[in-house]
């Protein structure tokens, strides 16, 4: 078990994984091997006679094998059914393995093709395919465990100094040429090899008898879904202890062309190691015992062909780490032993693995986003950085909420931040639409270059419902001026509109309620009068509900419903609810709905008003409608108006002569 020191003010943005993979350390009796593809550590005791312990991310296994000489390399096939062992420079042995019965007792082998060839290394690629790399080329072999046989599939002749393999992209990089800076890249597919364009790497500081490009200075990785070659390059003519170093990133485009695309400026010299964590390039510097972080997706400075980048923030050491070890006495059960970070015993593997061969520990380098939030001073850059990290939505939301608490200090950054968020949002919506239609996505967002567009899928989506629920509706009470809050809300709506994203009504409602709660009625009236917020039925209903707080909201709501043109029923209901029965009838007539409205609804409202003259006018209005539609003043049975007919008779005792003057004037008013 291991423990990590905890500190509330911790500003370390990198840490080692909490539970390291423990294995038997290197000794005179034990050799240790690491398989990058399966991330398995093999501890081979006494050539295997004393046992082989295999530690991996998923399970640990152990077995014994005959001592047939020193083991140079040992690896399991992807399905763990075949164990490959290299004991000589000219051949690889294979033996079948079963988790039930263990190792088979029959080994079968495949010598390399050239008589004078030396095997540099081998890797399992797909299924039972094995790539054999020699100093004279590469050979792709296929192992048949049932027949215990091996056959050659493809081969390529080429003078090879060293090679690097990436299990994520199945890319192989071969160093060739007199100086070792001629690079041949291969892509391995099931049963086949594909040559990519040859290219030259810029030679670094060269010493007599040494290669211009060293294997330890090269790493293969996948950054934002694109295979990349990462090269540590010291200043030409300078040694590792003098001058400054840079990191060159070569991008593999569609597995056909390879071009140098990025340069990372280190500004220091010495020994370095490279990891990749969450699409970030981590450069460890042994002399200063610090690490630097670079994000090739963040804006850099272009020289026309290559983008130059600096460290995302200040170089910092990895967080201190202690191992739990047995206590020195019986009373002391466990004690904590601090680990030496950036130790000479460290061996770094891709993408994010650090192994201390002396301690017998394997860690994964992990990112601490909360520490980076405190260290990155450029807030727009911070948001863009967080948008490009996986599983960082909660951190991004907290950062945005923090910006809202810092108004008006953070005000100037909000338009740019909203545009970055909504650019991703727009791209997501387009993808959804195109997937439903079954057609390729066509991004219409303005000012978006092709490279950025291709990488939208690696950016976090924060839609308007999340913005509303977690950020925009969470302003603290009475601490921020209403005009500031409204400005932020309007700016977010502006950004949505510019990205052609339909604005949900709850955002407009939030603006209105914010203004009403803070009694900013003049601003509210202006926003509605000049149609800054979009008309909608829910918004009109909200205005109606605010009438007690702001009486003018009633008329604003009616005006909005009229502008919508499809809210006749709602307008009628509003007028009736306010007791404006005759204006409601006039509105019915003006929009041509005289034949559709419910007589019962109007008669009920007129009866509730307890105004006999008003009831008489409404009753006569609908009697005239009945006469026109049915040639009789009587109401049909389906209208359920018998109650109101009886009420009319009880009021006027079968005659209405005494009310003719008022009635005629009211009916005339309705009809105009």
Coordinates of C-alpha atoms in Angstrom, one line a residue, residues 42-646:
X42 CA 8.0 -9.9 -15.8
X43 CA 10.3 -10.8 -12.9
X44 CA 12.4 -13.8 -14.1
X45 CA 14.2 -15.6 -11.3
X46 CA 17.3 -17.7 -12.2
X47 CA 16.4 -17.9 -15.8
X48 CA 12.8 -19.0 -15.0
X49 CA 13.7 -22.1 -13.0
X50 CA 12.9 -20.3 -9.7
X51 CA 9.7 -18.9 -11.2
X52 CA 8.5 -16.1 -13.4
X53 CA 6.1 -13.6 -11.7
X54 CA 4.0 -11.5 -14.1
X55 CA 2.3 -8.3 -12.8
X56 CA -0.3 -6.6 -14.9
X57 CA -3.1 -4.1 -14.7
X58 CA -5.8 -6.8 -14.8
X59 CA -4.3 -9.9 -13.2
X60 CA -1.1 -11.4 -11.8
X61 CA 0.2 -14.9 -12.8
X62 CA 3.2 -17.0 -12.1
X63 CA 4.8 -20.1 -13.7
X64 CA 8.1 -21.9 -14.0
X65 CA 10.1 -22.6 -17.1
X66 CA 13.4 -24.4 -18.0
X67 CA 16.6 -22.5 -17.8
X68 CA 17.8 -22.5 -21.4
X69 CA 20.0 -19.5 -21.1
X70 CA 19.7 -15.8 -20.1
X71 CA 16.4 -14.2 -21.1
X72 CA 16.8 -11.1 -23.3
X73 CA 13.1 -10.3 -23.7
X74 CA 9.8 -12.0 -22.8
X75 CA 6.2 -11.1 -23.7
X76 CA 2.7 -12.6 -23.8
X77 CA 0.5 -12.5 -26.9
X78 CA -2.6 -10.2 -26.7
X79 CA -4.9 -13.1 -25.7
X80 CA -2.3 -14.5 -23.2
X81 CA -2.2 -17.9 -25.0
X82 CA 1.3 -17.7 -26.3
X83 CA 4.5 -16.7 -24.5
X84 CA 7.4 -15.4 -26.6
X85 CA 10.9 -15.6 -25.2
X86 CA 14.1 -14.3 -26.8
X87 CA 17.3 -15.9 -25.5
X88 CA 19.6 -15.3 -28.4
X89 CA 20.2 -12.5 -30.9
X90 CA 19.0 -14.7 -33.8
X91 CA 15.7 -16.3 -32.8
X92 CA 12.6 -16.1 -30.7
X93 CA 11.0 -19.1 -28.9
X94 CA 7.3 -19.6 -28.6
X95 CA 5.5 -21.8 -26.0
X96 CA 1.7 -22.2 -25.6
X97 CA 0.2 -21.1 -22.2
X98 CA -3.0 -22.0 -20.5
X99 CA -4.2 -20.4 -17.2
X100 CA -5.3 -23.9 -16.1
X101 CA -2.4 -26.1 -17.2
X102 CA 0.3 -23.4 -17.3
X103 CA 3.2 -23.5 -19.9
X104 CA 3.3 -26.2 -22.5
X105 CA 6.5 -28.4 -22.5
X106 CA 7.1 -27.9 -26.2
X107 CA 8.8 -24.8 -27.6
X108 CA 8.9 -23.8 -31.2
X109 CA 11.0 -21.1 -32.8
X110 CA 11.6 -18.8 -35.7
X111 CA 15.1 -17.7 -36.6
X112 CA 15.4 -14.3 -38.2
X113 CA 15.8 -14.2 -42.0
X114 CA 19.4 -12.9 -42.5
X115 CA 22.2 -15.1 -41.4
X116 CA 24.2 -12.2 -40.0
X117 CA 21.1 -10.4 -38.6
X118 CA 20.7 -9.5 -35.0
X119 CA 17.3 -9.2 -33.4
X120 CA 16.9 -5.8 -31.8
X121 CA 13.5 -6.5 -30.4
X122 CA 10.1 -8.1 -31.1
X123 CA 6.5 -6.9 -30.4
X124 CA 3.1 -8.6 -30.6
X125 CA 0.9 -6.5 -32.9
X126 CA -2.5 -8.0 -33.8
X127 CA -3.8 -11.3 -32.5
X128 CA -1.0 -13.9 -33.1
X129 CA 1.1 -11.6 -35.3
X130 CA 4.7 -10.8 -34.2
X131 CA 6.9 -8.1 -35.6
X132 CA 10.6 -9.0 -35.5
X133 CA 12.9 -6.0 -35.9
X134 CA 16.6 -6.8 -36.8
X135 CA 19.5 -4.6 -37.8
X136 CA 18.8 -5.6 -41.4
X137 CA 15.0 -4.9 -41.5
X138 CA 11.7 -6.1 -40.2
X139 CA 9.8 -9.3 -40.5
X140 CA 6.1 -9.8 -39.7
X141 CA 5.4 -13.4 -38.5
X142 CA 2.2 -15.3 -37.7
X143 CA 2.2 -17.8 -34.9
X144 CA -0.1 -20.9 -35.0
X145 CA -0.4 -22.3 -31.5
X146 CA -2.4 -25.3 -32.6
X147 CA 0.2 -26.5 -35.1
X148 CA 3.1 -25.0 -33.0
X149 CA 4.4 -23.3 -36.2
X150 CA 5.5 -19.9 -37.3
X151 CA 5.3 -18.5 -40.8
X152 CA 6.6 -15.3 -42.4
X153 CA 3.9 -12.9 -43.7
X154 CA 5.9 -9.8 -44.8
X155 CA 9.4 -8.5 -44.7
X156 CA 11.3 -5.3 -45.4
X157 CA 15.0 -5.0 -45.9
X158 CA 16.5 -1.8 -44.4
X159 CA 19.6 -1.0 -42.2
X160 CA 18.1 -0.3 -38.8
X161 CA 19.9 1.3 -35.8
X162 CA 16.9 1.2 -33.4
X163 CA 13.2 1.3 -33.5
X164 CA 10.2 2.5 -31.5
X165 CA 6.7 1.0 -31.5
X166 CA 3.3 2.5 -30.4
X167 CA 0.7 -0.1 -29.5
X168 CA -2.1 2.6 -29.7
X169 CA -1.5 3.5 -33.3
X170 CA 0.4 0.3 -34.3
X171 CA 3.1 2.7 -35.8
X172 CA 6.7 1.6 -36.0
X173 CA 9.6 4.1 -36.4
X174 CA 12.9 2.8 -37.7
X175 CA 16.2 4.7 -37.5
X176 CA 18.5 4.3 -40.5
X177 CA 21.1 6.1 -42.5
X178 CA 24.7 6.9 -41.7
X179 CA 23.8 9.4 -39.0
X180 CA 20.7 7.6 -37.8
X181 CA 18.4 10.5 -38.6
X182 CA 16.8 8.9 -41.7
X183 CA 13.4 7.7 -40.5
X184 CA 11.2 5.1 -42.0
X185 CA 7.7 4.8 -40.5
X186 CA 5.5 1.7 -40.9
X187 CA 2.0 1.0 -39.9
X188 CA 1.2 -2.6 -38.9
X189 CA -2.2 -3.9 -39.8
X190 CA -3.4 -7.5 -39.3
X191 CA -1.2 -9.6 -41.5
X192 CA 0.4 -6.7 -43.3
X193 CA 3.0 -3.9 -43.2
X194 CA 2.5 -0.4 -44.8
X195 CA 5.3 1.9 -45.6
X196 CA 4.9 5.6 -44.9
X197 CA 6.9 8.4 -46.5
X198 CA 10.5 8.5 -45.4
X199 CA 11.7 11.7 -43.7
X200 CA 14.7 13.2 -42.0
X201 CA 14.9 14.3 -38.4
X202 CA 17.0 17.3 -37.6
X203 CA 20.3 16.1 -36.2
X204 CA 21.1 17.3 -32.7
X205 CA 24.5 17.5 -31.1
X206 CA 26.6 14.7 -32.5
X207 CA 29.7 13.2 -31.1
X208 CA 32.1 11.0 -33.0
X209 CA 30.8 7.5 -33.3
X210 CA 27.4 8.4 -31.9
X211 CA 24.1 8.7 -33.8
X212 CA 22.6 12.1 -34.5
X213 CA 19.2 10.9 -33.2
X214 CA 19.1 8.6 -30.1
X215 CA 16.4 6.1 -29.3
X216 CA 16.0 7.5 -25.8
X217 CA 15.1 11.0 -27.3
X218 CA 12.2 9.6 -29.4
X219 CA 8.7 8.7 -28.2
X220 CA 5.6 7.7 -30.2
X221 CA 2.2 8.8 -28.9
X222 CA -1.4 9.5 -30.0
X223 CA -2.4 13.2 -29.3
X224 CA -6.0 14.1 -29.9
X225 CA -6.6 11.0 -32.0
X226 CA -3.6 11.7 -34.3
X227 CA -0.4 9.6 -34.2
X228 CA 2.6 11.8 -33.4
X229 CA 6.4 11.4 -33.1
X230 CA 7.9 13.3 -30.3
X231 CA 11.7 14.1 -30.5
X232 CA 13.8 15.7 -27.8
X233 CA 16.3 17.9 -29.5
X234 CA 19.3 19.7 -28.0
X235 CA 20.7 22.8 -29.6
X236 CA 23.0 21.9 -32.5
X237 CA 26.6 22.0 -31.5
X238 CA 25.8 22.0 -27.7
X239 CA 26.1 19.2 -25.2
X240 CA 23.3 18.0 -23.0
X241 CA 24.7 20.0 -20.2
X242 CA 24.9 23.3 -22.1
X243 CA 22.5 25.2 -24.3
X244 CA 18.7 24.8 -24.2
X245 CA 16.6 22.0 -25.5
X246 CA 13.3 21.8 -27.5
X247 CA 10.8 19.1 -28.2
X248 CA 9.8 18.6 -31.8
X249 CA 6.4 17.1 -32.6
X250 CA 5.9 15.4 -36.0
X251 CA 2.3 14.7 -37.0
X252 CA 1.3 11.7 -39.0
X253 CA -1.4 12.8 -41.4
X254 CA -3.8 10.0 -42.5
X255 CA -1.0 7.4 -42.2
X256 CA 0.6 8.8 -45.4
X257 CA 2.7 11.9 -44.7
X258 CA 4.8 13.0 -41.7
X259 CA 5.5 16.7 -41.0
X260 CA 7.0 18.6 -38.2
X261 CA 4.1 20.6 -36.8
X262 CA 5.0 21.8 -33.3
X263 CA 8.0 22.9 -31.3
X264 CA 7.9 23.0 -27.5
X265 CA 10.4 25.4 -25.9
X266 CA 12.0 24.0 -22.8
X267 CA 14.5 26.8 -22.0
X268 CA 16.7 24.4 -20.0
X269 CA 19.3 21.8 -20.7
X270 CA 20.2 18.4 -19.2
X271 CA 18.5 15.0 -19.1
X272 CA 14.8 14.7 -19.9
X273 CA 12.1 12.1 -20.1
X274 CA 8.7 12.3 -21.8
X275 CA 5.3 11.1 -20.8
X276 CA 1.9 11.7 -22.3
X277 CA -1.1 12.2 -20.0
X278 CA -4.6 13.1 -21.3
X279 CA -3.2 14.4 -24.6
X280 CA -0.7 16.5 -22.8
X281 CA 3.1 16.2 -23.4
X282 CA 4.8 16.0 -20.0
X283 CA 8.6 16.8 -20.0
X284 CA 10.5 15.7 -16.9
X285 CA 13.7 17.5 -16.2
X286 CA 16.1 15.5 -13.9
X287 CA 18.5 18.3 -13.0
X288 CA 15.8 20.6 -11.6
X289 CA 13.5 17.7 -10.5
X290 CA 10.6 19.5 -12.1
X291 CA 8.1 18.7 -14.9
X292 CA 6.6 20.8 -17.6
X293 CA 3.2 20.5 -19.4
X294 CA 2.5 21.3 -23.0
X295 CA -0.8 21.3 -24.9
X296 CA -0.4 21.4 -28.7
X297 CA -4.1 22.2 -29.0
X298 CA -3.7 25.5 -27.2
X299 CA -2.8 28.6 -29.3
X300 CA 0.9 29.0 -30.1
X301 CA 3.1 31.3 -32.2
X302 CA 3.3 30.2 -35.8
X303 CA 6.4 30.8 -38.0
X304 CA 4.4 29.9 -41.1
X305 CA 5.0 26.2 -41.0
X306 CA 5.5 25.2 -37.3
X307 CA 3.6 26.2 -34.2
X308 CA 5.8 27.2 -31.2
X309 CA 4.5 26.5 -27.7
X310 CA 5.6 27.3 -24.2
X311 CA 4.9 25.6 -20.9
X312 CA 1.2 25.8 -19.9
X313 CA 2.3 27.1 -16.5
X314 CA 5.4 27.2 -14.3
X315 CA 7.5 24.0 -14.1
X316 CA 6.7 22.1 -10.9
X317 CA 7.9 18.9 -9.2
X318 CA 5.7 15.8 -9.0
X319 CA 3.9 15.7 -5.8
X320 CA 6.0 14.1 -3.0
X321 CA 5.2 10.4 -2.5
X322 CA 5.8 8.0 0.3
X323 CA 5.5 4.2 0.4
X324 CA 4.1 2.3 3.3
X325 CA 6.7 -0.2 4.5
X326 CA 6.9 -2.6 7.5
X327 CA 7.9 -1.0 10.8
X328 CA 11.3 -1.4 12.3
X329 CA 9.9 -2.8 15.5
X330 CA 7.0 -4.9 16.7
X331 CA 5.3 -1.8 18.2
X332 CA 5.6 0.1 14.9
X333 CA 3.4 -1.8 12.4
X334 CA 4.1 0.4 9.3
X335 CA 6.2 3.4 8.5
X336 CA 6.3 5.8 5.5
X337 CA 9.3 5.8 3.3
X338 CA 9.7 8.9 1.1
X339 CA 10.4 8.0 -2.5
X340 CA 13.1 9.8 -4.4
X341 CA 11.5 11.5 -7.3
X342 CA 13.3 11.9 -10.7
X343 CA 15.5 9.1 -9.4
X344 CA 18.4 7.8 -11.6
X345 CA 16.6 4.4 -11.2
X346 CA 13.5 5.7 -13.0
X347 CA 12.7 4.3 -16.4
X348 CA 9.9 6.1 -18.3
X349 CA 7.6 4.4 -20.7
X350 CA 4.7 5.6 -22.8
X351 CA 2.2 6.9 -22.4
X352 CA 2.3 7.7 -18.7
X353 CA 4.3 5.0 -16.9
X354 CA 7.2 5.5 -14.5
X355 CA 9.1 2.4 -13.2
X356 CA 11.6 2.5 -10.3
X357 CA 13.6 -0.7 -10.9
X358 CA 15.4 -0.5 -7.5
X359 CA 12.2 0.0 -5.5
X360 CA 10.2 -2.4 -7.6
X361 CA 7.4 0.0 -8.3
X362 CA 5.4 0.9 -11.4
X363 CA 3.3 4.1 -11.2
X364 CA 1.1 6.0 -13.6
X365 CA 1.6 9.7 -13.9
X366 CA -1.7 11.5 -13.2
X367 CA -2.9 15.1 -13.7
X368 CA -4.2 17.3 -10.9
X369 CA -6.5 19.8 -12.6
X370 CA -7.4 21.6 -9.4
X371 CA -3.8 22.7 -8.9
X372 CA -3.5 23.9 -12.5
X373 CA -6.6 26.0 -12.0
X374 CA -4.8 28.0 -9.3
X375 CA -1.6 28.3 -11.4
X376 CA -2.9 29.3 -14.8
X377 CA -3.4 33.1 -14.8
X378 CA -4.9 33.5 -18.3
X379 CA -8.5 32.7 -17.6
X380 CA -9.5 32.3 -21.3
X381 CA -6.6 29.9 -21.8
X382 CA -7.6 28.0 -18.6
X383 CA -11.1 27.4 -19.9
X384 CA -9.8 26.2 -23.3
X385 CA -7.3 24.0 -21.5
X386 CA -10.0 22.4 -19.3
X387 CA -12.4 21.9 -22.3
X388 CA -9.7 19.7 -23.8
X389 CA -9.3 17.4 -20.7
X390 CA -11.3 14.2 -20.3
X391 CA -13.5 14.0 -17.2
X392 CA -13.0 17.7 -16.4
X393 CA -16.5 19.0 -16.7
X394 CA -17.0 19.4 -12.9
X395 CA -13.8 21.4 -12.7
X396 CA -14.8 23.5 -15.7
X397 CA -18.2 24.3 -14.1
X398 CA -16.5 25.3 -10.8
X399 CA -14.1 27.6 -12.7
X400 CA -17.0 29.3 -14.6
X401 CA -19.0 29.7 -11.4
X402 CA -15.9 31.3 -9.8
X403 CA -15.8 33.8 -12.7
X404 CA -19.4 34.7 -11.9
X405 CA -18.4 35.5 -8.3
X406 CA -15.6 37.7 -9.5
X407 CA -17.8 40.1 -11.5
X408 CA -17.0 42.8 -12.8
X409 CA -13.3 41.7 -12.7
X410 CA -13.9 38.8 -15.1
X411 CA -16.4 40.6 -17.3
X412 CA -14.1 41.3 -20.2
X413 CA -13.3 37.6 -20.7
X414 CA -16.9 36.3 -20.7
X415 CA -17.7 37.0 -24.4
X416 CA -14.6 35.0 -25.6
X417 CA -15.3 32.2 -23.1
X418 CA -18.9 31.9 -24.1
X419 CA -17.9 31.8 -27.8
X420 CA -15.5 29.0 -27.1
X421 CA -18.1 27.0 -25.2
X422 CA -20.8 27.6 -27.9
X423 CA -18.5 26.8 -30.8
X424 CA -18.2 23.3 -29.4
X425 CA -22.0 23.2 -28.6
X426 CA -22.8 24.2 -32.2
X427 CA -20.6 21.5 -33.6
X428 CA -22.2 18.9 -31.3
X429 CA -25.7 20.0 -32.5
X430 CA -24.7 19.8 -36.1
X431 CA -23.3 16.3 -35.5
X432 CA -26.6 15.2 -33.9
X433 CA -28.6 16.6 -36.8
X434 CA -26.4 15.0 -39.5
X435 CA -26.4 11.7 -37.7
X436 CA -30.2 11.7 -37.7
X437 CA -30.2 12.6 -41.4
X438 CA -27.5 10.1 -42.2
X439 CA -25.3 12.7 -44.0
X440 CA -21.8 13.9 -43.4
X441 CA -21.4 16.8 -41.0
X442 CA -20.8 20.2 -42.4
X443 CA -19.6 22.7 -39.8
X444 CA -20.8 26.2 -40.5
X445 CA -19.3 27.9 -37.5
X446 CA -17.5 31.1 -38.5
X447 CA -13.8 31.5 -38.1
X448 CA -13.1 27.8 -37.4
X449 CA -10.1 26.3 -39.2
X450 CA -10.1 22.7 -40.4
X451 CA -7.6 21.4 -37.8
X452 CA -9.7 22.8 -34.9
X453 CA -12.9 21.4 -36.4
X454 CA -11.4 17.9 -36.6
X455 CA -10.7 18.0 -32.9
X456 CA -14.0 19.1 -31.6
X457 CA -14.7 15.6 -30.4
X458 CA -11.9 16.0 -27.9
X459 CA -13.5 19.1 -26.3
X460 CA -16.0 19.1 -23.5
X461 CA -19.6 20.0 -24.2
X462 CA -21.4 22.4 -21.9
X463 CA -24.9 23.0 -23.3
X464 CA -27.3 25.7 -22.3
X465 CA -29.2 23.6 -19.9
X466 CA -26.0 22.9 -17.9
X467 CA -25.0 26.5 -18.1
X468 CA -28.4 27.4 -16.7
X469 CA -28.6 24.8 -14.0
X470 CA -25.0 25.0 -12.7
X471 CA -23.8 28.5 -13.5
X472 CA -26.2 31.2 -14.8
X473 CA -28.9 30.6 -12.2
X474 CA -26.4 30.5 -9.3
X475 CA -25.6 34.2 -8.8
X476 CA -25.3 35.0 -5.1
X477 CA -28.1 37.1 -3.6
X478 CA -27.5 40.9 -3.2
X479 CA -23.7 40.7 -3.9
X480 CA -23.6 41.4 -7.6
X481 CA -25.3 44.3 -9.4
X482 CA -28.4 43.3 -11.4
X483 CA -27.0 45.1 -14.5
X484 CA -23.9 42.9 -14.3
X485 CA -25.9 39.7 -14.1
X486 CA -28.2 40.8 -16.9
X487 CA -25.1 41.7 -19.0
X488 CA -23.7 38.2 -18.5
X489 CA -27.0 36.6 -19.4
X490 CA -27.5 38.7 -22.5
X491 CA -23.9 38.1 -23.6
X492 CA -24.4 34.3 -23.3
X493 CA -27.6 34.7 -25.4
X494 CA -25.8 36.8 -27.9
X495 CA -23.2 34.0 -28.3
X496 CA -25.8 31.4 -28.7
X497 CA -27.5 33.5 -31.4
X498 CA -24.2 34.1 -33.3
X499 CA -23.6 30.4 -33.3
X500 CA -27.2 29.8 -34.6
X501 CA -28.2 27.9 -31.6
X502 CA -31.9 28.2 -30.6
X503 CA -32.2 30.0 -27.2
X504 CA -34.3 28.1 -24.7
X505 CA -37.1 30.1 -23.1
X506 CA -35.8 29.5 -19.5
X507 CA -32.8 31.7 -20.3
X508 CA -35.1 34.6 -21.2
X509 CA -37.2 33.8 -18.1
X510 CA -34.1 34.0 -16.0
X511 CA -33.3 37.6 -17.3
X512 CA -36.9 38.7 -16.5
X513 CA -37.1 37.2 -13.1
X514 CA -33.6 38.6 -12.2
X515 CA -34.7 42.1 -13.2
X516 CA -38.0 41.8 -11.3
X517 CA -36.4 40.4 -8.1
X518 CA -34.1 43.3 -8.1
X519 CA -36.8 45.7 -9.0
X520 CA -35.0 46.8 -12.2
X521 CA -38.3 47.5 -13.9
X522 CA -37.0 50.2 -16.3
X523 CA -34.4 47.8 -17.7
X524 CA -37.1 45.0 -18.0
X525 CA -39.4 47.3 -19.9
X526 CA -36.6 48.3 -22.3
X527 CA -35.6 44.7 -23.0
X528 CA -39.1 43.8 -23.8
X529 CA -39.9 46.9 -25.7
X530 CA -37.0 46.5 -28.0
X531 CA -37.4 42.8 -28.3
X532 CA -34.0 41.9 -26.9
X533 CA -35.5 38.7 -25.6
X534 CA -37.4 36.4 -28.0
X535 CA -41.2 36.3 -27.8
X536 CA -42.6 33.0 -26.6
X537 CA -45.8 31.8 -24.9
X538 CA -43.9 30.6 -21.7
X539 CA -42.3 34.0 -21.5
X540 CA -45.7 35.8 -21.8
X541 CA -47.2 33.5 -19.1
X542 CA -44.2 34.5 -16.9
X543 CA -45.0 38.2 -17.4
X544 CA -48.6 37.6 -16.5
X545 CA -47.5 36.0 -13.3
X546 CA -45.4 39.0 -12.4
X547 CA -48.3 41.5 -12.7
X548 CA -48.6 41.9 -8.9
X549 CA -45.0 42.9 -8.7
X550 CA -45.0 45.0 -11.9
X551 CA -48.5 46.0 -13.2
X552 CA -47.2 46.9 -16.6
X553 CA -46.1 43.3 -17.1
X554 CA -49.8 42.4 -18.0
X555 CA -49.9 44.6 -21.0
X556 CA -46.4 43.6 -22.0
X557 CA -47.5 40.0 -22.0
X558 CA -50.6 40.7 -24.1
X559 CA -48.4 42.6 -26.6
X560 CA -46.0 39.7 -26.8
X561 CA -48.9 37.2 -27.4
X562 CA -50.2 39.4 -30.2
X563 CA -46.8 39.5 -31.8
X564 CA -46.6 35.7 -31.8
X565 CA -49.7 35.5 -34.0
X566 CA -50.6 32.0 -32.8
X567 CA -51.6 32.7 -29.2
X568 CA -55.3 33.7 -29.7
X569 CA -56.6 31.2 -27.1
X570 CA -54.0 32.4 -24.6
X571 CA -55.0 36.1 -25.1
X572 CA -58.7 35.3 -24.7
X573 CA -57.9 33.4 -21.5
X574 CA -55.9 36.3 -20.1
X575 CA -58.6 38.8 -20.9
X576 CA -61.3 36.7 -19.4
X577 CA -59.2 36.0 -16.3
X578 CA -58.9 39.7 -15.7
X579 CA -62.7 40.2 -16.2
X580 CA -62.2 42.1 -19.5
X581 CA -65.1 40.2 -21.2
X582 CA -66.1 42.8 -23.8
X583 CA -62.5 43.4 -24.9
X584 CA -62.2 39.7 -25.2
X585 CA -65.2 39.5 -27.5
X586 CA -63.8 42.4 -29.6
X587 CA -60.5 40.5 -29.9
X588 CA -62.4 37.3 -31.0
X589 CA -64.2 39.3 -33.7
X590 CA -60.9 41.0 -34.8
X591 CA -59.1 37.7 -35.4
X592 CA -62.1 36.0 -37.0
X593 CA -62.7 33.5 -34.3
X594 CA -66.4 34.3 -33.6
X595 CA -67.6 30.9 -34.8
X596 CA -65.0 28.9 -32.9
X597 CA -65.0 30.3 -29.3
X598 CA -66.9 28.6 -26.5
X599 CA -70.1 30.5 -25.6
X600 CA -70.2 28.8 -22.3
X601 CA -66.8 30.2 -21.3
X602 CA -67.9 33.7 -22.0
X603 CA -71.3 33.4 -20.3
X604 CA -69.6 31.8 -17.3
X605 CA -67.3 34.8 -17.0
X606 CA -70.1 37.3 -17.5
X607 CA -72.3 35.6 -14.8
X608 CA -69.3 35.6 -12.4
X609 CA -69.0 39.4 -12.9
X610 CA -72.5 39.9 -11.4
X611 CA -73.3 42.7 -13.9
X612 CA -76.7 42.1 -15.5
X613 CA -76.1 44.6 -18.3
X614 CA -72.8 42.8 -19.2
X615 CA -74.4 39.4 -19.0
X616 CA -77.3 40.6 -21.3
X617 CA -74.8 41.9 -23.9
X618 CA -72.8 38.7 -24.0
X619 CA -75.9 36.5 -24.1
X620 CA -77.4 38.5 -27.0
X621 CA -74.0 38.4 -28.8
X622 CA -74.1 34.6 -28.8
X623 CA -77.8 34.5 -29.7
X624 CA -77.0 36.5 -32.8
X625 CA -74.2 34.0 -33.6
X626 CA -76.6 31.1 -33.2
X627 CA -79.1 32.8 -35.5
X628 CA -76.4 33.3 -38.1
X629 CA -75.1 29.7 -37.9
X630 CA -78.3 27.7 -37.1
X631 CA -81.2 30.0 -38.1
X632 CA -82.3 30.0 -34.4
X633 CA -81.3 31.9 -31.3
X634 CA -81.3 28.7 -29.3
X635 CA -78.1 27.2 -28.1
X636 CA -77.3 23.6 -29.2
X637 CA -77.3 20.9 -26.6
X638 CA -73.6 20.3 -27.0
X639 CA -72.8 23.8 -25.9
X640 CA -74.1 23.1 -22.3
X641 CA -75.5 26.6 -21.9
X642 CA -78.9 25.8 -20.4
X643 CA -77.8 27.1 -17.0
X644 CA -77.1 30.5 -18.5
X645 CA -80.3 30.5 -20.5
X646 CA -82.2 30.0 -17.2

